[in-house]
CSV table of C-alpha atoms and ligand atoms in Angstrom, one decimal:
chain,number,residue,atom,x,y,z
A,1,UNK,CA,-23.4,6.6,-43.7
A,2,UNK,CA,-20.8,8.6,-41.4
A,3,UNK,CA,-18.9,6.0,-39.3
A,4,UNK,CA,-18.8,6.6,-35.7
A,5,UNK,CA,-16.0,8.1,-34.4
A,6,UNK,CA,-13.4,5.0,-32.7
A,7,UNK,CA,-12.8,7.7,-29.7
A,8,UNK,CA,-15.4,9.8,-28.7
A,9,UNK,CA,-14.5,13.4,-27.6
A,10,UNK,CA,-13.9,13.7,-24.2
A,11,UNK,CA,-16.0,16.3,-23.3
A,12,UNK,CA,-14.4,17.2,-19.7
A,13,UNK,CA,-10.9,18.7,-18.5
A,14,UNK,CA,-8.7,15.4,-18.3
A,15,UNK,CA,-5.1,15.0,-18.3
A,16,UNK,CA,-3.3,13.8,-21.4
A,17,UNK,CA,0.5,13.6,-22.1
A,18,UNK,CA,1.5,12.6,-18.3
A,19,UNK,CA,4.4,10.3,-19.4
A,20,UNK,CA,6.1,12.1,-21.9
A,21,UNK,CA,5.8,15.5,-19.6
A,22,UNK,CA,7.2,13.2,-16.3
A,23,UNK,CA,9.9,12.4,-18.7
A,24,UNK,CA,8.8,8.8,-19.0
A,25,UNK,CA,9.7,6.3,-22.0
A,26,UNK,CA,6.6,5.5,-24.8
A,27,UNK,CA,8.1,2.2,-25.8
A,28,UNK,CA,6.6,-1.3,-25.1
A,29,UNK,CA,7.7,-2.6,-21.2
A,30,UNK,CA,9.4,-5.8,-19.9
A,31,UNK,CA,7.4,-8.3,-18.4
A,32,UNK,CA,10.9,-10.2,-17.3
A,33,UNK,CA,10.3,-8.4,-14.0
A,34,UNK,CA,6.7,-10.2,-13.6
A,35,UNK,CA,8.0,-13.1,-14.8
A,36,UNK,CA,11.9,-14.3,-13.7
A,37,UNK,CA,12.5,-15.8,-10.7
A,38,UNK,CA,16.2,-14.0,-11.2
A,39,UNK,CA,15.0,-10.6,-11.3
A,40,UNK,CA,12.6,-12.0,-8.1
A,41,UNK,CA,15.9,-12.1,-5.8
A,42,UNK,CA,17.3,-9.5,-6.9
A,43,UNK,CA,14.3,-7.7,-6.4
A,44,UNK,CA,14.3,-8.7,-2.8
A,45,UNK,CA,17.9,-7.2,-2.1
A,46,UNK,CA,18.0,-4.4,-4.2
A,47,UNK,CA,14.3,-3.2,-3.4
A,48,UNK,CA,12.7,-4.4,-0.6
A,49,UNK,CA,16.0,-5.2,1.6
A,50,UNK,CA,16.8,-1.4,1.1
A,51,UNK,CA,14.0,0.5,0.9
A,52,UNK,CA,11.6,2.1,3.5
A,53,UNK,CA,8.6,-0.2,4.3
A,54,UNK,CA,5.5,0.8,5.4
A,55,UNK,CA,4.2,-1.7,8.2
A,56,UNK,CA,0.6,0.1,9.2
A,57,UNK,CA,-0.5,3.4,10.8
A,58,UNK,CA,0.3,4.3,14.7
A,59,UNK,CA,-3.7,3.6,15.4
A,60,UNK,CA,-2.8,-0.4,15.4
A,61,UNK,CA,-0.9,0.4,18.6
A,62,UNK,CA,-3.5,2.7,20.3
A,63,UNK,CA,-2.4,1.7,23.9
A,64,UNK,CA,0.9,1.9,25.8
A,65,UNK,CA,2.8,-1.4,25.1
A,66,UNK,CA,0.5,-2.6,22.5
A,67,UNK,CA,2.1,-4.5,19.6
A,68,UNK,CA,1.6,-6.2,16.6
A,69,UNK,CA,3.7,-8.1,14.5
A,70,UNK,CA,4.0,-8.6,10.1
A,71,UNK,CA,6.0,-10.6,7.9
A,72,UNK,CA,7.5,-9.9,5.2
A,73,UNK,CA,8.3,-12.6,3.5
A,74,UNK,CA,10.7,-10.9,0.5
A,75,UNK,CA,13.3,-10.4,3.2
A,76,UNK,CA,12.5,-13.3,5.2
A,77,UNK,CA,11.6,-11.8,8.1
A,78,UNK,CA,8.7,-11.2,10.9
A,79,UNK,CA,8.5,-7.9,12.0
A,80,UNK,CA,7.9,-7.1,15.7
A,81,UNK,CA,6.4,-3.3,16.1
A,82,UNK,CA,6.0,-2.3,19.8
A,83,UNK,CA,4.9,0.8,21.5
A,84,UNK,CA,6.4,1.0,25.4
A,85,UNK,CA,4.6,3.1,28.0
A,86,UNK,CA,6.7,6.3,26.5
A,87,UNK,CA,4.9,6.2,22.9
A,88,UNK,CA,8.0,5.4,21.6
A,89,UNK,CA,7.8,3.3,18.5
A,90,UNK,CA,10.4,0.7,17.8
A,91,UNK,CA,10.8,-2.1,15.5
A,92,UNK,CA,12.4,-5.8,15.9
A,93,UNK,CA,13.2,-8.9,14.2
A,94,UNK,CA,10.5,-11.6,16.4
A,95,UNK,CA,13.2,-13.7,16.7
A,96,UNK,CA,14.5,-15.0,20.3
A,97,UNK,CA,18.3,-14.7,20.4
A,98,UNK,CA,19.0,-17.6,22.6
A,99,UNK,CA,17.9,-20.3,19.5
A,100,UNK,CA,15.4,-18.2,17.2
A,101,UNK,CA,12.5,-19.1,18.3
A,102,UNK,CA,9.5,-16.3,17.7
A,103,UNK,CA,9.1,-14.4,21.4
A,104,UNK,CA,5.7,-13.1,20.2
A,105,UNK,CA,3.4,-15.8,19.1
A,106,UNK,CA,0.2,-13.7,18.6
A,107,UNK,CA,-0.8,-11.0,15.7
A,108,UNK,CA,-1.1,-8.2,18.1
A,109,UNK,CA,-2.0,-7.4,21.7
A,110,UNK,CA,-0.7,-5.4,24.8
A,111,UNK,CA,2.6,-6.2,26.7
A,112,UNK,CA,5.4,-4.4,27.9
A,113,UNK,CA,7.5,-7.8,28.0
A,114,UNK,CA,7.5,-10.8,25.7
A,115,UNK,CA,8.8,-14.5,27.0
A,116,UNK,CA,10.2,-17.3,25.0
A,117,UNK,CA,7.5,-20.1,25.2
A,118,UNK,CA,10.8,-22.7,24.4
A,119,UNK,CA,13.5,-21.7,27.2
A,120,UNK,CA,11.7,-18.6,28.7
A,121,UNK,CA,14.5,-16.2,27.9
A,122,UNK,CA,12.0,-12.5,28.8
A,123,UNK,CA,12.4,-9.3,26.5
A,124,UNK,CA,10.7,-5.9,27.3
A,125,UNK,CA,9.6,-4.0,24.7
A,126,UNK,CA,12.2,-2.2,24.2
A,127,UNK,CA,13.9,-4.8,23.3
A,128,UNK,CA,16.3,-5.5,26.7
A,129,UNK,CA,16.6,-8.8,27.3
A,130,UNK,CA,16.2,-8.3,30.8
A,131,UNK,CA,14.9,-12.5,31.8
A,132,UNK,CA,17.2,-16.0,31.7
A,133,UNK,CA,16.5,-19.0,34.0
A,134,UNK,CA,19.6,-20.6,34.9
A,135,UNK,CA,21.8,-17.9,33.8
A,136,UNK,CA,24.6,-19.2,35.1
A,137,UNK,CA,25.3,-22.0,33.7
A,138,UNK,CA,25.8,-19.7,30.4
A,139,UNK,CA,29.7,-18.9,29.6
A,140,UNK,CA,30.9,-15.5,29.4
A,141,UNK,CA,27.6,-14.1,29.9
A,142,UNK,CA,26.1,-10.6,29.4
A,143,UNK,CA,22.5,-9.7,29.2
A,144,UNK,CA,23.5,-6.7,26.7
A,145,UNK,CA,24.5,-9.0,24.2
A,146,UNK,CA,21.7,-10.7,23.5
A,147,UNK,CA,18.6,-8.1,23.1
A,148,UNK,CA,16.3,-8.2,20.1
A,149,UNK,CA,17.2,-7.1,16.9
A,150,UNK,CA,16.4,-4.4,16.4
A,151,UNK,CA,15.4,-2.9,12.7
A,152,UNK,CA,15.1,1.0,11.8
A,153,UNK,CA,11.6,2.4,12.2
A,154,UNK,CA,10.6,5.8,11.5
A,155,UNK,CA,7.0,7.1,11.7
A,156,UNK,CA,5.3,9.6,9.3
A,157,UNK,CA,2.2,11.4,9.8
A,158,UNK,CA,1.1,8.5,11.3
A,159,UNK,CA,2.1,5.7,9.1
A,160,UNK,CA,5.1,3.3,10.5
A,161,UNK,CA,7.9,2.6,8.3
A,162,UNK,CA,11.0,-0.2,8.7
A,163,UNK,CA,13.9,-0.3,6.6
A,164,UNK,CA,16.2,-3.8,6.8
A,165,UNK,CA,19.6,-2.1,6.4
A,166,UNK,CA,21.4,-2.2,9.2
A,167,UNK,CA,21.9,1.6,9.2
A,168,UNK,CA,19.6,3.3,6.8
A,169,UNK,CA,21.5,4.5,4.2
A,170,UNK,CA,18.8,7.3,4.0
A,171,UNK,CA,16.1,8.5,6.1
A,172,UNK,CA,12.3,7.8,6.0
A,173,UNK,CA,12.1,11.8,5.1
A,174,UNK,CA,14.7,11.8,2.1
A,175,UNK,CA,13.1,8.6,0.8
A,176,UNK,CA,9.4,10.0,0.8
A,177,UNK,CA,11.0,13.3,-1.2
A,178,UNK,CA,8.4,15.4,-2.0
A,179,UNK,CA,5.5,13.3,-1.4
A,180,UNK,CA,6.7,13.4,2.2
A,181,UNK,CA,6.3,17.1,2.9
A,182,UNK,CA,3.1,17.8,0.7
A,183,UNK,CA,0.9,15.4,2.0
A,184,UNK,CA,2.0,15.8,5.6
A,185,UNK,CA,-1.5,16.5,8.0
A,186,UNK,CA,-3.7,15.1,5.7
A,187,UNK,CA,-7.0,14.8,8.0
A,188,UNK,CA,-7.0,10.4,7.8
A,189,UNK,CA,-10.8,9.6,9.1
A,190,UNK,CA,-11.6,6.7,10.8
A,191,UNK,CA,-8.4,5.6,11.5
A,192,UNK,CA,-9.1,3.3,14.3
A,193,UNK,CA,-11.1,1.1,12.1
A,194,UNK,CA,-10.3,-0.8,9.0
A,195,UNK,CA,-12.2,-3.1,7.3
A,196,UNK,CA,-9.4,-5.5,6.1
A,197,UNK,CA,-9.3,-8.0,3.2
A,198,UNK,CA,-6.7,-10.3,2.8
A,199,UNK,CA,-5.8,-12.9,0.0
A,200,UNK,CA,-3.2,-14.8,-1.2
A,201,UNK,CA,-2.5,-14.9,-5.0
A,202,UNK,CA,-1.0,-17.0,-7.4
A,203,UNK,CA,0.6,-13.6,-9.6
A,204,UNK,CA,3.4,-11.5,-9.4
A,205,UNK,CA,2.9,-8.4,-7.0
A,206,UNK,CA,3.5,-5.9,-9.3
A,207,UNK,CA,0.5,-7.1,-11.2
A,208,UNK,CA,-1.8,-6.3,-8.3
A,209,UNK,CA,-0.2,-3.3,-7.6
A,210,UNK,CA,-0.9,-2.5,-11.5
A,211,UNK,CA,-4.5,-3.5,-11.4
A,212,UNK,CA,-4.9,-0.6,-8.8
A,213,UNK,CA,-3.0,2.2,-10.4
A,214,UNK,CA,-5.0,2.8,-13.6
A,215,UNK,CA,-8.2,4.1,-14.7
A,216,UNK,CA,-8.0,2.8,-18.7
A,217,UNK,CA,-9.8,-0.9,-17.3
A,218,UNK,CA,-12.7,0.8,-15.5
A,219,UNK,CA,-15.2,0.4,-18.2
A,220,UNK,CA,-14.4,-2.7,-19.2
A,221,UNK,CA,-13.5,-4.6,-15.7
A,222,UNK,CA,-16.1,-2.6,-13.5
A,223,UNK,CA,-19.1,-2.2,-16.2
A,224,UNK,CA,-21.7,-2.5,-13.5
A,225,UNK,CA,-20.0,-1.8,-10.4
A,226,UNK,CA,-18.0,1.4,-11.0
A,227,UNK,CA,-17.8,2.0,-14.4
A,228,UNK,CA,-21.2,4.0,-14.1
A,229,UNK,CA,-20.3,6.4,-11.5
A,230,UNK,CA,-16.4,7.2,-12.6
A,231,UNK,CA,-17.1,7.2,-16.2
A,232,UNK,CA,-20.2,9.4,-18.0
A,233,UNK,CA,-21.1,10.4,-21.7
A,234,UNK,CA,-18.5,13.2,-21.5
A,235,UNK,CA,-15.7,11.4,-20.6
A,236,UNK,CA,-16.6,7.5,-22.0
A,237,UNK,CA,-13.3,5.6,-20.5
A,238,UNK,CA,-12.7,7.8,-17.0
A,239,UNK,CA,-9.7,9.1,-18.0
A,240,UNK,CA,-7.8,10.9,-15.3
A,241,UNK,CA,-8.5,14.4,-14.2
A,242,UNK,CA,-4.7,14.7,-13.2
A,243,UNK,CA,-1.4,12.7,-12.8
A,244,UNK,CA,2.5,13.2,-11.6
A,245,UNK,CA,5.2,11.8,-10.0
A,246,UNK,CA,6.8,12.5,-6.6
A,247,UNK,CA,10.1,11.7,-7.2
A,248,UNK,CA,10.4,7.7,-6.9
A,249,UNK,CA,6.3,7.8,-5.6
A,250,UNK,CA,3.4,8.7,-8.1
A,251,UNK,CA,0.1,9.5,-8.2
A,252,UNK,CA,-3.1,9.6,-10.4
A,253,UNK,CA,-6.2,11.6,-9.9
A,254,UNK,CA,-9.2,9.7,-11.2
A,255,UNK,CA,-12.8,11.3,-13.1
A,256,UNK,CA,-15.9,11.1,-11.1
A,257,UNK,CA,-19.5,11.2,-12.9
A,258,UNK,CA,-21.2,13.9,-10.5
A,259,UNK,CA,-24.5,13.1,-12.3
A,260,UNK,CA,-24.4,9.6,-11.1
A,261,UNK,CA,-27.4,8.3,-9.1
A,262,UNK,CA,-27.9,4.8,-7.8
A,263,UNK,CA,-30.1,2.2,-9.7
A,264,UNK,CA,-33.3,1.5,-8.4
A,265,UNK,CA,-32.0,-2.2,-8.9
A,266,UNK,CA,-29.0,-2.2,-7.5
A,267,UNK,CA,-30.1,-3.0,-3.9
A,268,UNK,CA,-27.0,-3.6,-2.1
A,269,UNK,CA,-25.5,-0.4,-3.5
A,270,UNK,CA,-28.5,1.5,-1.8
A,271,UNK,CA,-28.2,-0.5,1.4
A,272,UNK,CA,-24.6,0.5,1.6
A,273,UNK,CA,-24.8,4.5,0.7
A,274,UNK,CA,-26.9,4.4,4.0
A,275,UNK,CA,-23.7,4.3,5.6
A,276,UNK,CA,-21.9,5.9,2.6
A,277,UNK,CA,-24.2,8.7,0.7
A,278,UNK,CA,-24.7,8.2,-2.6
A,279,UNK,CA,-22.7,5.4,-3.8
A,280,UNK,CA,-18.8,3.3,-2.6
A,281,UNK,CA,-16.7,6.1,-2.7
A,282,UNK,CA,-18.7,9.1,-2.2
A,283,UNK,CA,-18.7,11.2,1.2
A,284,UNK,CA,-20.7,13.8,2.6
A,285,UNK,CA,-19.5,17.7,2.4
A,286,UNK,CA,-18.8,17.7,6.6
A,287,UNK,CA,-16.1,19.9,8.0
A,288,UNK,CA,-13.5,17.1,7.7
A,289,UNK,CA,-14.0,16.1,4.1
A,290,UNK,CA,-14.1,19.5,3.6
A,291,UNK,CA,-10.6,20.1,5.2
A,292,UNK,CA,-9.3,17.1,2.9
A,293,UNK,CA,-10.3,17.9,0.3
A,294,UNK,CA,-8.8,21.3,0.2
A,295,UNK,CA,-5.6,19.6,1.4
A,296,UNK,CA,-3.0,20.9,-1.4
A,297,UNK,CA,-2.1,16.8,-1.9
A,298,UNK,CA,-5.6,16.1,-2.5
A,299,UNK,CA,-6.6,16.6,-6.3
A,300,UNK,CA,-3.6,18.8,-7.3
A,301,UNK,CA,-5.3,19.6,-10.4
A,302,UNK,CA,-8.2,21.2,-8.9
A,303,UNK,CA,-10.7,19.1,-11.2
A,304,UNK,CA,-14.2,19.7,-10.2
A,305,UNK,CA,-15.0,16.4,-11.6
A,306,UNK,CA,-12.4,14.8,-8.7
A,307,UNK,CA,-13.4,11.6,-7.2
A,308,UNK,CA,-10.2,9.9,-5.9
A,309,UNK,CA,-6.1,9.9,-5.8
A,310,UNK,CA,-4.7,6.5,-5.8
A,311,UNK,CA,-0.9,7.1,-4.8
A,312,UNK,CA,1.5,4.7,-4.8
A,313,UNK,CA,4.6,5.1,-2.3
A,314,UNK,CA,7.6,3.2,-3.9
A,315,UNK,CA,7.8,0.3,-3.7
A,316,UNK,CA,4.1,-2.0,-2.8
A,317,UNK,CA,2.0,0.3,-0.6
A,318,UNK,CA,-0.5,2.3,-2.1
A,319,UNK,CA,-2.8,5.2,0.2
A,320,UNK,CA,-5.7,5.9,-1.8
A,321,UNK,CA,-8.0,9.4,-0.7
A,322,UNK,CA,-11.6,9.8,-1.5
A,323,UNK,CA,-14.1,12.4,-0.2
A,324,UNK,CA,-15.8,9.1,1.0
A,325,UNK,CA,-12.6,8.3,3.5
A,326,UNK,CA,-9.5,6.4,2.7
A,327,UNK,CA,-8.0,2.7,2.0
A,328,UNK,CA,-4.8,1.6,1.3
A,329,UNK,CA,-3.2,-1.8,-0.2
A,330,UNK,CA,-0.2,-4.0,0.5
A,331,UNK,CA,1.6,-5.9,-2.1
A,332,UNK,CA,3.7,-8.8,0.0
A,333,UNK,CA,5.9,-10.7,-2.6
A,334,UNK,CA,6.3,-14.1,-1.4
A,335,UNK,CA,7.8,-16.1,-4.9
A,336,UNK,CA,8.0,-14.4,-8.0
A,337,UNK,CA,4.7,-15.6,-9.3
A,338,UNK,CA,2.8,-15.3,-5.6
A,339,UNK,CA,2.2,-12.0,-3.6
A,340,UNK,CA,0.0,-11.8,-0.3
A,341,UNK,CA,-2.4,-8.6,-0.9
A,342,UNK,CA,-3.9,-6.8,2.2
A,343,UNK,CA,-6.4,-3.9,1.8
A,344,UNK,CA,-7.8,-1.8,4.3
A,345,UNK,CA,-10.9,0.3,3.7
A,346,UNK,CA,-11.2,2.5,7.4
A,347,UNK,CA,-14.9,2.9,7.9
A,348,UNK,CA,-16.4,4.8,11.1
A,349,UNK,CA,-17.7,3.0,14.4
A,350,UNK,CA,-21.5,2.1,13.5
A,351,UNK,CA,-23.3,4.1,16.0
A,352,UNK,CA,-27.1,1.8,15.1
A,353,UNK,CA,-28.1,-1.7,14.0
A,354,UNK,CA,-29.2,0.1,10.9
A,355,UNK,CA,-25.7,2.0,10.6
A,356,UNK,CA,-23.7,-1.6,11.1
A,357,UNK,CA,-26.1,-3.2,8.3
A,358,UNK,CA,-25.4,-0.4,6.3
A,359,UNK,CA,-21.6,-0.7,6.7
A,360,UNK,CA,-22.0,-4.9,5.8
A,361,UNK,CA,-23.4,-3.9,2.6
A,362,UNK,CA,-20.8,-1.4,2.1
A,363,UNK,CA,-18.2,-4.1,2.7
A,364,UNK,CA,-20.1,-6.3,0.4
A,365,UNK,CA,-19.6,-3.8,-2.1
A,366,UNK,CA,-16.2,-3.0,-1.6
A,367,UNK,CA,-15.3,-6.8,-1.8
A,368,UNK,CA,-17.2,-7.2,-5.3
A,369,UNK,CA,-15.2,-4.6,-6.5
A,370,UNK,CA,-12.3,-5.5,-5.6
A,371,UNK,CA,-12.4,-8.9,-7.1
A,372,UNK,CA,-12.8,-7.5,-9.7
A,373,UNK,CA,-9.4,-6.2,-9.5
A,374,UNK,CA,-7.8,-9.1,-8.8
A,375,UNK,CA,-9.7,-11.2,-10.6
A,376,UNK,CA,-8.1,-10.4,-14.1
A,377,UNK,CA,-4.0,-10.9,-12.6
A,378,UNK,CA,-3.4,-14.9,-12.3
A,379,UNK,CA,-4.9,-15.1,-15.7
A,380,UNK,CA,-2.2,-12.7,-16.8
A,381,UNK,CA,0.4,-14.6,-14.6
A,382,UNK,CA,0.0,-17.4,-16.5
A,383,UNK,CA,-0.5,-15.4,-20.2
A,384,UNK,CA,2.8,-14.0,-19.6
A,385,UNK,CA,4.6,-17.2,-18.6
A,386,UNK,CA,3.2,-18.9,-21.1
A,387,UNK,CA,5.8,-17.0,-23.5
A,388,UNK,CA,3.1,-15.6,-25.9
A,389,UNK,CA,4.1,-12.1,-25.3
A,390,UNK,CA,7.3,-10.5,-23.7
A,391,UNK,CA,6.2,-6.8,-23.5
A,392,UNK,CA,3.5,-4.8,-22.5
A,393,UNK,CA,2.3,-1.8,-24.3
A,394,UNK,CA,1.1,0.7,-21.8
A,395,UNK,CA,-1.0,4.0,-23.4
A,396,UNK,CA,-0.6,7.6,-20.7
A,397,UNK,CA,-3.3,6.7,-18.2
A,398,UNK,CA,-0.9,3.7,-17.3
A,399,UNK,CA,1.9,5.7,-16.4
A,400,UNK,CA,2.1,4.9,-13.1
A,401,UNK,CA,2.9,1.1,-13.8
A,402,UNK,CA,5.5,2.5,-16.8
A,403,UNK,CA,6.9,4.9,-13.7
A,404,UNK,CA,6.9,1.7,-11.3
A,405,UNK,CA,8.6,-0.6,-13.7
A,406,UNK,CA,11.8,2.7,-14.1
A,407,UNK,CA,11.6,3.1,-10.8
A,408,UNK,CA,12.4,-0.5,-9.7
A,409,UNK,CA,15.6,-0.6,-12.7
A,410,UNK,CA,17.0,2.3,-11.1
A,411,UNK,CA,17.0,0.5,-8.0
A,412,UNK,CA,18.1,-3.4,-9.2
A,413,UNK,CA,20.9,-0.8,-10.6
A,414,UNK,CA,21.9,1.4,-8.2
A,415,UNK,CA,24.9,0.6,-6.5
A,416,UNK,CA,23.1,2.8,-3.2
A,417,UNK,CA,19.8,3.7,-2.4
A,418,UNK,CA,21.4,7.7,-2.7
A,419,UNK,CA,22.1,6.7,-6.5
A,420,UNK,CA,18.9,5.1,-7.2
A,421,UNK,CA,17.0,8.0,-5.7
A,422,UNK,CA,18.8,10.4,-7.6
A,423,UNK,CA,18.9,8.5,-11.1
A,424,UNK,CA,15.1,8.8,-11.1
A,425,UNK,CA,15.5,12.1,-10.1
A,426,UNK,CA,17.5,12.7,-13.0
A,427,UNK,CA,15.5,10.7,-15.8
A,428,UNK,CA,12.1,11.9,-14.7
A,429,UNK,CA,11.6,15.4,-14.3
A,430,UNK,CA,8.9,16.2,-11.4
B,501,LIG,S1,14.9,-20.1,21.9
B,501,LIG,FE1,14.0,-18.6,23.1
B,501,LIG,S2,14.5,-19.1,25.1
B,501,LIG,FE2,15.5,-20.6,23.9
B,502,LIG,FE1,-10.3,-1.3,-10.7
């Protein structure tokens, strides 16, 4: 009797050899950085108090003086992101400078001014402080002194991004490197309309950023859901039709079974590819897929078995691009072992009933799917804490967590946000 074969041949054009040709190391990983409180503050400083931060795209202020407002809770802070009547887009600490007290009190709304509910000190939105009752009585008093702080925002095709040092020690443009200028004009669809999930979980964020960035669990996490249409008899685990990195970014290009057709069971999936085509992530072959899909960012490889590009912008957003549209995720450290995760799947405006049903199934499907995802990383939060095992060993469809991990060591290193740009530059060749 001939034993089966433990791999079976991957019958498909795949990639294979991404981290030794991105210059990457093969050797076991860390897990100190998912798992010490230490490297947690560090972290905050070195990473997330110095690098660029993506707060959401320009469609979340779609009016003049609309605003919204973010934490982010590794650097302490709550972001306030106006728009005055110019278009101009700044960014400020939503902190009153009379005695601290938050000047915007809602998520997100329209105003060109913003009042103190505790002493009604008034700030416009561009950040004058140009409103205080009794102002006399203050000593040595000037109006100029005391305006919001400001932080440094930059916007990208489209997306918003902050940076906590007080002056940039590089811009939004030399921090995106490569990735910035290739996937500039990427057609984004939808993008006044997200469906947004939001959840709060007991694991380090780089876990859930992990659980997004590699194909090599599809079969085994997402047997029914998505294993079947991003994995097929030719190529058995999904392994990726392409991968690189993009100086301190990455990005992976994942298989997509073209044969696939949905179940007659699976009745939700068929409600939702009313609104999708034929099944989560597929799209339709309109002028606009079309143009992003011939997008030179968009499956670099030219795979005609492309379904998707996760890429992950150093150091916790990831923009993921699909013929079907596009979603993105959020990785908000709070505590070591505790991250806030946001995704945003931006569907079209429902133009029926049957169109909005449609899109409630498709959101029902999405959300399956992506607990999935997360359903696997407390359970490894508290694997790794226990003390069992102090490495992980990651195979070449995980590079992107292997890239993530050097990335971040450059940066907890790097005496300047130049040097850690450029170390990774150096040690991983693009
Ligand atoms: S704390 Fe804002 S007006 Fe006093
Ligand atoms: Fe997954």
């Amino acid at each position: 009797m001939t034993a089966m074969p433990e791999n079976p041949p991957i019958l498909v054009p795949h990639v294979s050899g991404v981290t030794k040709a991105e210059g990457l190391s093969t050797g076991p990983v860390s897990v100190e950085p998912y798992r010490s409180s230490e490297y947690y503050e560090r972290e905050c400083r070195q990473v997330f108090g110095r690098a660029w931060l993506n707060m959401g795209r320009i469609e979340q202020l779609p009016k003049a003086n609309s605003f919204f407002v973010k934490p982010v809770e590794a650097c302490k802070a709550t972001v306030l992101v106006t728009r005055d009547a110019a278009g101009t887009v700044r960014a400020f600490h939503n902190v009153c400078t009379h005695r601290g007290n938050a000047v915007a009190k809602e998520a997100c709304g329209q105003r060109n001014r913003f009042t103190c509910r505790y002493h009604g000190w008034t700030f416009r939105n561009d950040g004058d402080l140009i409103g205080v009752p009794d102002e006399a009585q203050f000593f040595d008093f000037d109006r100029k002194d005391y305006g919001l702080k400001s932080i440094a925002c930059d916007v990208w095709d489209g997306w918003i991004f902050i940076n906590f040092q007080k002056v940039p020690e590089v811009s939004l443009a030399e921090f995106l490197c490569d990735l910035g200028r290739v996937f500039t004009g990427i057609p984004y669809l939808n993008t006044h309309q997200a469906l947004v999930m939001e959840a709060r979980l007991d694991a380090n964020w780089k876990l859930i950023a992990d659980a997004f960035a590699e194909t090599y669990h599809l079969k085994t996490t997402h047997p029914q859901t998505l294993a079947p249409s991003f994995t097929s008899d030719k190529n058995r685990l999904g392994r990726p039709v392409g991968g690189r990195t993009w100086g301190i970014h990455r990005s992976v290009s994942t298989y997509g079974n073209m044969d696939y057709v949905t179940p007659a069971t699976s009745k939700v999936e068929q409600l939702a590819n009313l609104h999708s085509g034929t099944n989560v992530l597929a799209g339709d072959t309109s002028e606009e897929v079309m143009r992003l899909r011939n997008h030179p960012a968009i499956n670099p490889a030219g795979s005609e078995h492309w379904s998707a590009d996760l890429t992950w912008l150093f150091p916790n957003f990831h923009i993921d691009y699909s013929s079907g549209g596009f979603w993105t995720h959020e990785f908000w450290p709070t505590a070591y072992n505790k991250t806030r995760w946001v995704a945003r799947i931006y569907m079209p405006t429902a133009t029926s009933w049957r169109d909005r049903l449609a899109q409630e199934h498709y959101a029902a499907r999405w959300g399956e799917v992506l607990l999935e995802d997360i359903g696997n990383c407390e359970s490894i939060q508290t694997g790794i804490e226990s003390g069992a095992i102090d490495e992980f060993v990651l195979q070449d469809a995980e590079f992107m967590i292997r890239h993530s991990l050097h990335t971040l060591d450059n940066w907890m290193n790097a005496e300047t946000v130049r040097d850690a740009i450029s170390a990774n530059a150096q040690s991983v060749s693009s």
